[in-house]
XYZ file of C-alpha atoms in Angstrom:
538
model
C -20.382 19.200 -11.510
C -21.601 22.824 -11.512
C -19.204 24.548 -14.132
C -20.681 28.087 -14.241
C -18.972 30.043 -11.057
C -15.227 28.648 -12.143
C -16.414 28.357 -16.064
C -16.499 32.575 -15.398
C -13.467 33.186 -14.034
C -10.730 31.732 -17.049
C -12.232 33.811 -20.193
C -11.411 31.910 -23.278
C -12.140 28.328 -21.961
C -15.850 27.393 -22.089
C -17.156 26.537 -18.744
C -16.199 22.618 -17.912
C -12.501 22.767 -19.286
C -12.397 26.117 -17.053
C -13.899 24.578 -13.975
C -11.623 21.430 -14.266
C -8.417 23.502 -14.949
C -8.876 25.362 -12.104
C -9.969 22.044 -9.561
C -6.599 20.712 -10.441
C -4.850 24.358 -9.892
C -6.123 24.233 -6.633
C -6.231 20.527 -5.647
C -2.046 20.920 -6.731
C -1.754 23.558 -4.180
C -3.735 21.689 -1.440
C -1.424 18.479 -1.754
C 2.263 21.589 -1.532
C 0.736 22.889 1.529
C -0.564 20.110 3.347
C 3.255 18.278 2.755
C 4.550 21.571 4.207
C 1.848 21.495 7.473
C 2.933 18.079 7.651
C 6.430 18.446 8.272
C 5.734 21.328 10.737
C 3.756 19.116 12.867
C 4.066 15.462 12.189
C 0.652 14.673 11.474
C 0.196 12.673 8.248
C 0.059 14.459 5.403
C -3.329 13.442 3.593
C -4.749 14.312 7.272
C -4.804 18.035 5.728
C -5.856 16.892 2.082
C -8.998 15.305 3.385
C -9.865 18.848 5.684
C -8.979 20.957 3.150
C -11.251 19.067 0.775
C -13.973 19.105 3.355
C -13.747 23.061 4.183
C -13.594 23.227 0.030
C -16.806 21.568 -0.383
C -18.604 24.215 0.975
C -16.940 26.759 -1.391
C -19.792 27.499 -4.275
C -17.521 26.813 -7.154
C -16.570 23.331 -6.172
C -19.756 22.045 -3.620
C -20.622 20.486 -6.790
C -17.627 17.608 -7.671
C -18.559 14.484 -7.309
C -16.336 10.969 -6.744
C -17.868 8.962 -9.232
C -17.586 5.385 -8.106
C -16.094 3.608 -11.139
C -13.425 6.858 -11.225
C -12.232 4.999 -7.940
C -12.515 1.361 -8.809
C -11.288 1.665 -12.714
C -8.933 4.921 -12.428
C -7.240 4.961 -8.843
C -7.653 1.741 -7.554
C -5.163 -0.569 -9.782
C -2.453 1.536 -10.133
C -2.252 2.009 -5.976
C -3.106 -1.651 -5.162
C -0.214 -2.736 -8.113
C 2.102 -0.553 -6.664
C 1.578 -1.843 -2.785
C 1.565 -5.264 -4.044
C 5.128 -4.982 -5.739
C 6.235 -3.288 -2.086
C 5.532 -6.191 -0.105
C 7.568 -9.446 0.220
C 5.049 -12.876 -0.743
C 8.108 -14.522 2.207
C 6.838 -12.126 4.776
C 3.577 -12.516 4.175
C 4.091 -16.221 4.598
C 5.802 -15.730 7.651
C 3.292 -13.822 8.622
C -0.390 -15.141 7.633
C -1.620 -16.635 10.854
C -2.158 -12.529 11.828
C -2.561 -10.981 8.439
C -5.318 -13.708 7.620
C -7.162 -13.262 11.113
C -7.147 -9.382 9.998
C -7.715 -10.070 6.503
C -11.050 -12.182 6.961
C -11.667 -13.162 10.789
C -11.710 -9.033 11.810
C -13.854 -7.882 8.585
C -16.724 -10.601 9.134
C -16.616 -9.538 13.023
C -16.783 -5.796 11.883
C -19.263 -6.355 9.474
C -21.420 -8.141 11.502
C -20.996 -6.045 14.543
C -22.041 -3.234 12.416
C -24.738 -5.080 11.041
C -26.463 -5.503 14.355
C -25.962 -2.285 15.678
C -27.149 -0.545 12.521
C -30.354 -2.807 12.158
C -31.414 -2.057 16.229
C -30.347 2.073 15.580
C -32.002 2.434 12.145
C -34.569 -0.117 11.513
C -34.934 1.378 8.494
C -32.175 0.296 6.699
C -33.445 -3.562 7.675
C -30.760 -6.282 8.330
C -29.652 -6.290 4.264
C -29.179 -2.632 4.288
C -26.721 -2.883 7.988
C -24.859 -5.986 6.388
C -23.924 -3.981 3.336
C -22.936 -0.633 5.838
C -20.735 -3.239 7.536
C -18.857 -4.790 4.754
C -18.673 -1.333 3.451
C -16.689 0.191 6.576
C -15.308 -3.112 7.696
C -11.922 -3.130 5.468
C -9.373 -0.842 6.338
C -7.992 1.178 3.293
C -4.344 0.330 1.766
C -4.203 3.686 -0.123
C -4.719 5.240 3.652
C -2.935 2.643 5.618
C 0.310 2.858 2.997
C 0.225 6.705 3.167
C 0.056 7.373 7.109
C 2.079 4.264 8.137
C 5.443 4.309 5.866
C 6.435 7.484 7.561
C 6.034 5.897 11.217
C 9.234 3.850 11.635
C 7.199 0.862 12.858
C 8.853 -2.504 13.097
C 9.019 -4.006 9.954
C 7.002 -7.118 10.534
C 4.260 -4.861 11.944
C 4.103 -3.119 8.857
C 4.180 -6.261 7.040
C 0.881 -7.132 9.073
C -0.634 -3.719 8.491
C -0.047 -3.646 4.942
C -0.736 -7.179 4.196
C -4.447 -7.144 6.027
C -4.999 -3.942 4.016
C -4.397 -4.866 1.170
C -6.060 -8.313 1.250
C -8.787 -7.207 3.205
C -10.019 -4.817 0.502
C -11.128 -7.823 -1.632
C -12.398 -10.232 1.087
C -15.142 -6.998 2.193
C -16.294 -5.814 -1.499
C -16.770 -9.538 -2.084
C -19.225 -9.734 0.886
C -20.644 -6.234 -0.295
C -21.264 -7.808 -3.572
C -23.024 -10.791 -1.860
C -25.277 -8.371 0.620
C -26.049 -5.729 -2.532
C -27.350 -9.008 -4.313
C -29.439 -10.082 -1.720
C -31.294 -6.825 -2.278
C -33.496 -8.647 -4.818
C -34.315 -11.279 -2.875
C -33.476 -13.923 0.131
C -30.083 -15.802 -0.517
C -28.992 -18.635 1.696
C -25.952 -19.150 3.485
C -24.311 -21.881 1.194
C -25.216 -19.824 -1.703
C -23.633 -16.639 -0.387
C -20.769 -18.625 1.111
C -20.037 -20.335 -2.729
C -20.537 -16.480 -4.556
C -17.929 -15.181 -1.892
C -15.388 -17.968 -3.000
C -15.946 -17.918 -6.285
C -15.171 -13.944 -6.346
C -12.050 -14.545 -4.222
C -10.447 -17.610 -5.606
C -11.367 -16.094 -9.145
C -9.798 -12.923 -8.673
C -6.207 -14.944 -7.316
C -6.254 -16.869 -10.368
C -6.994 -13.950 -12.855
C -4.220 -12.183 -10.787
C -1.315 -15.126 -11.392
C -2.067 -15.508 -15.006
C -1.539 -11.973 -15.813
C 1.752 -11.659 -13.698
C 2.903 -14.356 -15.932
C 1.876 -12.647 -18.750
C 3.460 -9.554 -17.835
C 6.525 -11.244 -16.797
C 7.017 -12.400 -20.418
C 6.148 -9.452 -21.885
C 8.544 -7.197 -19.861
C 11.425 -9.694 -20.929
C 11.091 -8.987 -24.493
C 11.035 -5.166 -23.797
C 14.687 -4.246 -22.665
C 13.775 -0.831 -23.761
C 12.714 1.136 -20.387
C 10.588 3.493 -21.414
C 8.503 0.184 -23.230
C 8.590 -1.213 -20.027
C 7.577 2.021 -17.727
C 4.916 2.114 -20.415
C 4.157 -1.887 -19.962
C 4.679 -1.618 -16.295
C 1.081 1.097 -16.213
C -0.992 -1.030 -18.580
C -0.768 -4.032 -16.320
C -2.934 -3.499 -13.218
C -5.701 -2.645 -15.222
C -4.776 -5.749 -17.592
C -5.470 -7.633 -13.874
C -8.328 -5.350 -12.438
C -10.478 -5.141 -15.944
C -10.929 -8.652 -16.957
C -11.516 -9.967 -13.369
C -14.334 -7.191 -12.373
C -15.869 -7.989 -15.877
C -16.216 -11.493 -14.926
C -17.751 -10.758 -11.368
C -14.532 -11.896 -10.027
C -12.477 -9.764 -7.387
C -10.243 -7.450 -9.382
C -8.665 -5.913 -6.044
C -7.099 -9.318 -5.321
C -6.210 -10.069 -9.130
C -4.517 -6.396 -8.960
C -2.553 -7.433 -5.512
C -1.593 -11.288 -6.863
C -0.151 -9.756 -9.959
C 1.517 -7.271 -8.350
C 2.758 -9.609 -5.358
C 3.848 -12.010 -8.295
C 5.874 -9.236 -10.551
C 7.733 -7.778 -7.388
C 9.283 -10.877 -6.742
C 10.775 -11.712 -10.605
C 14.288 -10.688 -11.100
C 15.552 -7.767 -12.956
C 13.947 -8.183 -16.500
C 16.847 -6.304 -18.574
C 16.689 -3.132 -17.322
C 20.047 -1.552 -16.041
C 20.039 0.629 -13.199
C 19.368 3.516 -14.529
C 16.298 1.985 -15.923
C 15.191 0.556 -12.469
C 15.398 4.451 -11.210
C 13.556 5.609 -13.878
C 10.733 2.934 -13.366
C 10.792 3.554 -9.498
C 10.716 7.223 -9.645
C 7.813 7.016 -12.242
C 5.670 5.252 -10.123
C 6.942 6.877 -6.779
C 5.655 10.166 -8.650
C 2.546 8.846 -10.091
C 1.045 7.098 -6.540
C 1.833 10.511 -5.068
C -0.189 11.911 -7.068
C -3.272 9.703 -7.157
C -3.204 9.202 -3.498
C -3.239 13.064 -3.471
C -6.103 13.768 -5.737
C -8.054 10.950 -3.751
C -8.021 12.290 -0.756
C -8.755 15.450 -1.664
C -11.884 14.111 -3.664
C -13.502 12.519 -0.353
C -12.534 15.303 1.557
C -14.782 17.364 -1.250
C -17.935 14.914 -0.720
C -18.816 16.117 2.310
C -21.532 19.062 1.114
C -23.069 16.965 -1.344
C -23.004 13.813 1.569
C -24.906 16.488 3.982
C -27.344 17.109 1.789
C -28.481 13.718 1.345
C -29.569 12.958 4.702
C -30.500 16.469 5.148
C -34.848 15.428 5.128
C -34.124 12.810 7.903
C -33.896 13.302 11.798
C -30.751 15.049 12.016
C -30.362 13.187 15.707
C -30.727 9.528 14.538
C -28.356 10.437 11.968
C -25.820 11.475 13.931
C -26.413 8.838 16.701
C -25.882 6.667 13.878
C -22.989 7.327 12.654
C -21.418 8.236 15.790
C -21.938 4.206 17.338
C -20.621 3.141 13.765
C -17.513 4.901 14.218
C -17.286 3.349 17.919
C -17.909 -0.096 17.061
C -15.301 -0.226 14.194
C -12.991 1.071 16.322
C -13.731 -0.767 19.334
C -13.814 -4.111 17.482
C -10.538 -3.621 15.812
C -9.170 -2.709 19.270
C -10.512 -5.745 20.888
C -9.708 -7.704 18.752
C -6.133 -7.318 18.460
C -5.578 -6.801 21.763
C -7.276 -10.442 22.669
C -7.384 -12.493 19.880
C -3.375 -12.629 19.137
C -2.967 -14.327 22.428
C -5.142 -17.181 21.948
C -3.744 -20.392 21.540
C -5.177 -24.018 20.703
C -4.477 -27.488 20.023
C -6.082 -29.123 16.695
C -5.177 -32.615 16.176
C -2.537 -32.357 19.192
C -0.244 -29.714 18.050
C 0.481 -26.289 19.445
C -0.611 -23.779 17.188
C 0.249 -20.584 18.743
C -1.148 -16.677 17.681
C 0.917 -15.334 20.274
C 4.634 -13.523 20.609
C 3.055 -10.201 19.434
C 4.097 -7.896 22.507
C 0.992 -5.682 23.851
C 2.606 -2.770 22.455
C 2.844 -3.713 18.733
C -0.763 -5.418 19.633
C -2.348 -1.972 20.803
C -0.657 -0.199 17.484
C -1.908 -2.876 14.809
C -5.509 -2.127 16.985
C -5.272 1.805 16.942
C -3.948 1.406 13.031
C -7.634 0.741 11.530
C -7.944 3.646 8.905
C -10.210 3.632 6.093
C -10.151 5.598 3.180
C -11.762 5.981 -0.447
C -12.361 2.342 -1.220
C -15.089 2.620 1.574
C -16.355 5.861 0.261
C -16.438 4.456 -3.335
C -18.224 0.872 -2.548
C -20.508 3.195 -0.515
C -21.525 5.573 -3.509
C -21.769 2.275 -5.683
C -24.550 0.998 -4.282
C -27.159 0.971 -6.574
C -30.750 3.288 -5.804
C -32.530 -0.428 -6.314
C -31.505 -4.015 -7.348
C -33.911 -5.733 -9.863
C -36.534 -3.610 -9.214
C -36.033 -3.445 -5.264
C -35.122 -0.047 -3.917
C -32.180 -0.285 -1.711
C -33.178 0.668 1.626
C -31.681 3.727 3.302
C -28.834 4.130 0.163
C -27.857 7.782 1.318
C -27.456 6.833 5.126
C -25.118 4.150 4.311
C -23.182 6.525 2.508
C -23.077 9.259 5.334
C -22.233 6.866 7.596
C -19.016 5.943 5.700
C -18.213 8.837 5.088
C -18.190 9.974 8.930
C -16.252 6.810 9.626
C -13.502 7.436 6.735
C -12.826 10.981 8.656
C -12.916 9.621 12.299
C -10.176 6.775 11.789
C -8.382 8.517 9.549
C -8.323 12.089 11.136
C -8.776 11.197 14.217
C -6.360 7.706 14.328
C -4.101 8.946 11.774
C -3.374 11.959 14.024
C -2.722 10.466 17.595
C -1.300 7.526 15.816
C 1.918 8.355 16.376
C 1.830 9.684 20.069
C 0.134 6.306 20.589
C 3.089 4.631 18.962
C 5.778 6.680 20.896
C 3.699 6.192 24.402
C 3.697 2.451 23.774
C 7.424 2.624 22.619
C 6.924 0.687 19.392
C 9.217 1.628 16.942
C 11.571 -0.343 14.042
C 14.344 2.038 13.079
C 17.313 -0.369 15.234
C 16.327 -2.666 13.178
C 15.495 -1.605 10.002
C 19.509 0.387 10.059
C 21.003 -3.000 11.122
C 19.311 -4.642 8.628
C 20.279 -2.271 6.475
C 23.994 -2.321 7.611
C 24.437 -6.357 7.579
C 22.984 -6.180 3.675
C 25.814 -3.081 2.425
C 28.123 -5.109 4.031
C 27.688 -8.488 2.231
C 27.505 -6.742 -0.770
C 30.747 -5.151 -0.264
C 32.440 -8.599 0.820
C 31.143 -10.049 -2.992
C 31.893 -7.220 -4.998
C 35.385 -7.396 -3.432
C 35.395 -11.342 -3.802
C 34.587 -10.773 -7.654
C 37.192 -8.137 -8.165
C 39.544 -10.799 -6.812
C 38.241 -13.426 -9.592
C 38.554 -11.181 -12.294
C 41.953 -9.959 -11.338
C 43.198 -13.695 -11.149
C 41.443 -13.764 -14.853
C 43.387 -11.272 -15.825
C 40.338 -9.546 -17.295
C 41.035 -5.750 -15.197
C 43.317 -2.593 -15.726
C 45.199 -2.319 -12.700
C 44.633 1.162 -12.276
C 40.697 0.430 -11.978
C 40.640 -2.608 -10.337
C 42.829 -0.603 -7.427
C 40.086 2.288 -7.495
C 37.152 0.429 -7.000
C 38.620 -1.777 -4.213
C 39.717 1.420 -2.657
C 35.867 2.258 -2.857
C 33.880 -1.125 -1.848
C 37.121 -1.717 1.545
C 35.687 1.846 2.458
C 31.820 0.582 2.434
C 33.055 -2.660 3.737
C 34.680 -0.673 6.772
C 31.513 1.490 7.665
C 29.220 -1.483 7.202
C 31.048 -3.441 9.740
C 31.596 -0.733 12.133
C 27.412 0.028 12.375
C 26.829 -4.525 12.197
C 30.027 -5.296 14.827
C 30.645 -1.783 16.377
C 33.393 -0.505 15.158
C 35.099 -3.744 14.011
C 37.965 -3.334 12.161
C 39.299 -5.120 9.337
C 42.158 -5.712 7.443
C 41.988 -4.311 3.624
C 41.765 -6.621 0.572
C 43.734 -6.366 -2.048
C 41.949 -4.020 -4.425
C 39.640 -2.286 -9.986
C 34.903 -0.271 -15.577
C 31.719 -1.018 -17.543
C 32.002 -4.865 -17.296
C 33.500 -5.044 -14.544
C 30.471 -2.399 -12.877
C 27.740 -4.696 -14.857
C 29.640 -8.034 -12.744
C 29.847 -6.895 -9.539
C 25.733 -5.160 -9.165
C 24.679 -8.723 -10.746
C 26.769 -10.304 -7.801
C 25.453 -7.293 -5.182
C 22.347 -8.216 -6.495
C 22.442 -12.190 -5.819
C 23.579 -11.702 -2.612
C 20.908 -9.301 -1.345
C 18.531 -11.821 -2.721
C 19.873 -14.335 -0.850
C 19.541 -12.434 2.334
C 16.242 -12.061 1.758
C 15.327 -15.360 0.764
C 16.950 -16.503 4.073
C 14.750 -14.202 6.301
C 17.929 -11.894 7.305
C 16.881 -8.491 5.782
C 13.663 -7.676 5.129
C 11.958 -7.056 1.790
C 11.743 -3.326 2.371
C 15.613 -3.494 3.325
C 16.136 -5.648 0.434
C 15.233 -2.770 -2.496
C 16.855 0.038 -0.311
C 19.996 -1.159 -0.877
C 19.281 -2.579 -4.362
C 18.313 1.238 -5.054
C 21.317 2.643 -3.556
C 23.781 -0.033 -5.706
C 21.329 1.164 -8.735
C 22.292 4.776 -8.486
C 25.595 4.166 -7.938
C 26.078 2.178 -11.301
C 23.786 4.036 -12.855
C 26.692 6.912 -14.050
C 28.483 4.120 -15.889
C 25.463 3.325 -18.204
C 25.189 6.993 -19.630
C-alpha cells in the first residue's frame, strides 16, 4: 500500500494510520451513496461499490491497496458464509437437493472444464493445469454476491432456496478442485488420486463443520447472558473455518455445516430482546463486510491492469472476453436443459423437472461471482515446489473481468429479466406470512384460555391481551380466507407474555417443520413476536 499521498494530507498521524483512516472515510461514504443510487434506480446496491472502487483505483492515493488473499479467506469469509448458513432452512435444502446439488457440483465441473478447454486452445500458455485452475477459479458463483443482489428481488422462495443453497455449497466443492489443480502444479496427479484429495477436503470440512455446531450449541446454553453469546455467536465461524483450512480440509463447508446446524437449534436462553440484539448485530456487521468487500475488488482493478500490461493486449482481452461468455453461456444452458431431464435407474421415475422455464431462465441469468473468485485467484502461488505457475497474472485478470461482467452486467438486468419472465414470490411469501400470524394468534388465544381456567391471570390483563391477539387473529384471517370473519374469543403480564411467545414459538416451528411456511417466513414472524415481547423484558 503506498501511504505517502494520503500519509500527507492528516498532519499528526504518521503515514499508514493516515492512509488507512482516510480508505475507510471514504470506503464509508462509497457504501451511503451507492445505497442512495440504489434506491433511485433499482440496481443492486454493491453494483455501485464495485464501480466506484474501480474508478478509485486509478486515484494516486489509493491505486496502491491491495486484497490480500488470506484477508478474504480468514477475515470476510466466515463471518458471511456463518451468517448465510444460519438464513437457510437444512428442510428446504432437502426438499430441494436434486437442483441445488446439480448446481452445487454437476454445473461447477461443467464450468470448469468448459473453461479449461477454451482457455488451453486461446492461451496455450497457461497449458491445460493453468486453464483447469482459471476454471475452478470462476466456476462457483459467489454467496456474498448472490445473498446481496438476490434478497432484494422478491423471487419465489424455493428459487431462492436453490440460488442460495448452490452458492453457498458450491464455494467449497470449486476451491477443493482449485486445491487439487494448484497441486498438480508440481507434478502429474492421476484421476483416482485427485478424485480421493477432492473427497477428503469435502467430507472433512462437513465433519469439522457438525462437531463445532455441537460445540457451540453447548456453549451458547451455558451463556444466558446475551452479550456472552453475541460475543460467542462471532468467535464461532472462525472456530469452524480455522481448524478445518489448517488441516487441508474445506473450511467454507465446515463454516456453512455449522452454521446450517446452529440455525436450526431452538432458542438457547435468550429472551427477545436478546434475539434482536443478536440479529441486529450481525445484520449490521455483514453489511458492513459485504460493503468493504466489494469495494476492495472494485479497487484491484489498476494494480490487475498492470499485471498483464507486457503481454498482447489483444489475446488478453480475447481471453477474457470468451471466459466471460462461456460461464455465462454454460450456466444458461444448463439450467435451461438439464432441469427437464428425466430417467429411470433401477425402474423408478426420478424426475428433475416441474421448474417452469421462467424460474429456469432466472436461476440461469442468476450466475454472479464475487470476491471468493478474486481471492482464490490472487492465492495462487508464483510456483509450487519449485514449479512456476504458468500464466499466474492472466488467471487473475481473467477473474477479475468475469467478477465485473456477471455481477455488473447480470446483477443489473437481473431484475428486468425477472419482471419480463414474470417470476416473482411476494403472493406467496405474504400468504405465507399471513397463515403463520394467524396460527400464532389462534395459540396465544388457546393459552390465555388455559391459564384463565387455572386461575393463574388478572382479569383486567387477560381481557387486554385477548383484545390484542382477536385483532391479529381478525387481520390474519382476512389476508389467508379474504376477509373471513370470525367470532371473538373470550379474552389477559410477564409470565403470562414469556407463555404465550414459547407457544407462538412452537407453533411457527411446527409450520415449518411441516413444509407450510417457509424458513425465511418462519423468523419473520418469530422477529415480529420478538419485538413485540421484547418491552416486557426491560
Amino acid at each position: 500500500m503506498d501511504a505517502t499521498p494520503l500519509g500527507a494530507l492528516v498532519p499528526g498521524f504518521d503515514p499508514l494510520t493516515a492512509t488507512y483512516l482516510a480508505a475507510g472515510i471514504g470506503i464509508a461514504a462509497v457504501v451511503v451513496a451507492s445505497r442512495t443510487l440504489s434506491r433511485l434506480t433499482g440496481a443492486p446496491y454493491p453494483v455501485f461499490l464495485v464501480l466506484a472502487g474501480a474508478a478509485a483505483s486509478f486515484l494516486p492515493a489509493l491505486g496502491h491497496i491491495g486484497l490480500e488473499p488470506r484477508v478474504v479467506f480468514l477475515g470476510f469469509l466466515p463471518p458471511l458464509v456463518y451468517h448465510a448458513g444460519l438464513a437457510i432452512s437444512p428442510r428446504e435444502l432437502r426438499a430441494h437437493a436434486l437442483p441445488i446439488g446439480l448446481g452445487a457440483l454437476g454445473l461447477v465441473l461443467a464450468t470448469t472444464f468448459a473453461v479449461a478447454g477454451l482457455a488451453s486452445a486461446v492461451a496455450p500458455g497457461l497449458g491445460f493445469v493453468g486453464s483447469f485452475v482459471l476454471g475452478a477459479v470462476v466456476a462457483p458463483t459467489d454467496a456474498v454476491a448472490a445473498t446481496s443482489v438476490l434478497k432484494r428481488l422478491g423471487l419465489p422462495p424455493h428459487v431462492t432456496t436453490i440460488l442460495e443453497g448452490e452458492s453457498l455449497v458450491n464455494d467449497g466443492i470449486a476451491l477443493a478442485l482449485f486445491g487439487v489443480g494448484v497441486a498438480a502444479v508440481a507434478g502429474p496427479t492421476g484421476p483416482a488420486v485427485a478424485f480421493a484429495d477432492f473427497l477428503e477436503v469435502v467430507a472433512g470440512g462437513v465433519a469439522v463443520g457438525l462437531v463445532v455446531g455441537w460445540l457451540a450449541t453447548r456453549a451458547q446454553r451455558a451463556l444466558p447472558d446475551g452479550a456472552s453469546q453475541i460475543v460467542v455467536s462471532l468467535v464461532v465461524p472462525f472456530a469452524a473455518y480455522l481448524p478445518a483450512d489448517s488441516l487441508g480440509l474445506s473450511g467454507v463447508l465446515a463454516t456453512l455445516v455449522t452454521g446450517l446446524f446452529l440455525g436450526q437449534q431452538p432458542a438457547s436462553g435468550l429472551g427477545a430482546s436478546g434475539r434482536i440484539r443478536m440479529a441486529e448485530f450481525w445484520q449490521v456487521l455483514v453489511f458492513l463486510l459485504e460493503s468493504t468487500l466489494f469495494v476492495l475488488v472494485g479497487l484491484q482493478l489498476r494494480r490487475l491492469l498492470a499485471g498483464v500490461g507486457s503481454r498482447p493486449a489483444s489475446s488478453t482481452a480475447m481471453l477474457a472476453l470468451l471466459t466471460v461468455l462461456t460461464v455465462i453461456a454454460v450456466r444458461l444452458a444448463w439450467w435451461l436443459a438439464i432441469p427437464t431431464l428425466r430417467w429411470r435407474p433401477a425402474g423408478r421415475l426420478v424426475d428433475t423437472g416441474g421448474v417452469p422455464a421462467a424460474e429456469r431462465l432466472a436461476l440461469g441469468w442468476s450466475g454472479l461471482r464475487g470476491a471468493i473468485s478474486l481471492a482464490a485467484a490472487l492465492s495462487i502461488p508464483a510456483a509450487v515446489s519449485g514449479h512456476r505457475f504458468p500464466g499466474r497474472d492472466l488467471v487473475i485478470f481473467t477473474t477479475f473481468w468475469v467478477i465485473a461482467a456477471t455481477l455488473v452486467g447480470q446483477g443489473t438486468t437481473l431484475p428486468v429479466v425477472l419482471r419480463r419472465s414474470a417470476v416473482g414470490g411476494g403472493r406467496v411469501e405474504r400468504g405465507q406470512q399471513a397463515l403463520a400470524q394467524r396460527r400464532c394468534a389462534e395459540v396465544a388465544l388457546r393459552v390465555l384460555d388455559e391459564l384463565s381456567e387455572e386461575g393463574d391471570l388478572e382479569e383486567r390483563a387477560a381481557e387486554m391481551l385477548r383484545v390484542r391477539y382477536e385483532r391479529r387473529l381478525r387481520r390474519a384471517s382476512d389476508e389467508v380466507e379474504g376477509a373471513a370473519s370470525i367470532q371473538p374469543a373470550p379474552l389477559s403480564r410477564r409470565a403470562v407474555e414469556d407463555r404465550l411467545l414459547v407457544a407462538q414459538h412452537d407453533v411457527l416451528r411446527d409450520l415449518h417443520r411441516g413444509g407450510e411456511i417457509t424458513f425465511s417466513v418462519m423468523r419473520s414472524v418469530r422477529r415480529e413476536l420478538d419485538l413485540e415481547h421484547a418491552r416486557f423484558e426491560q
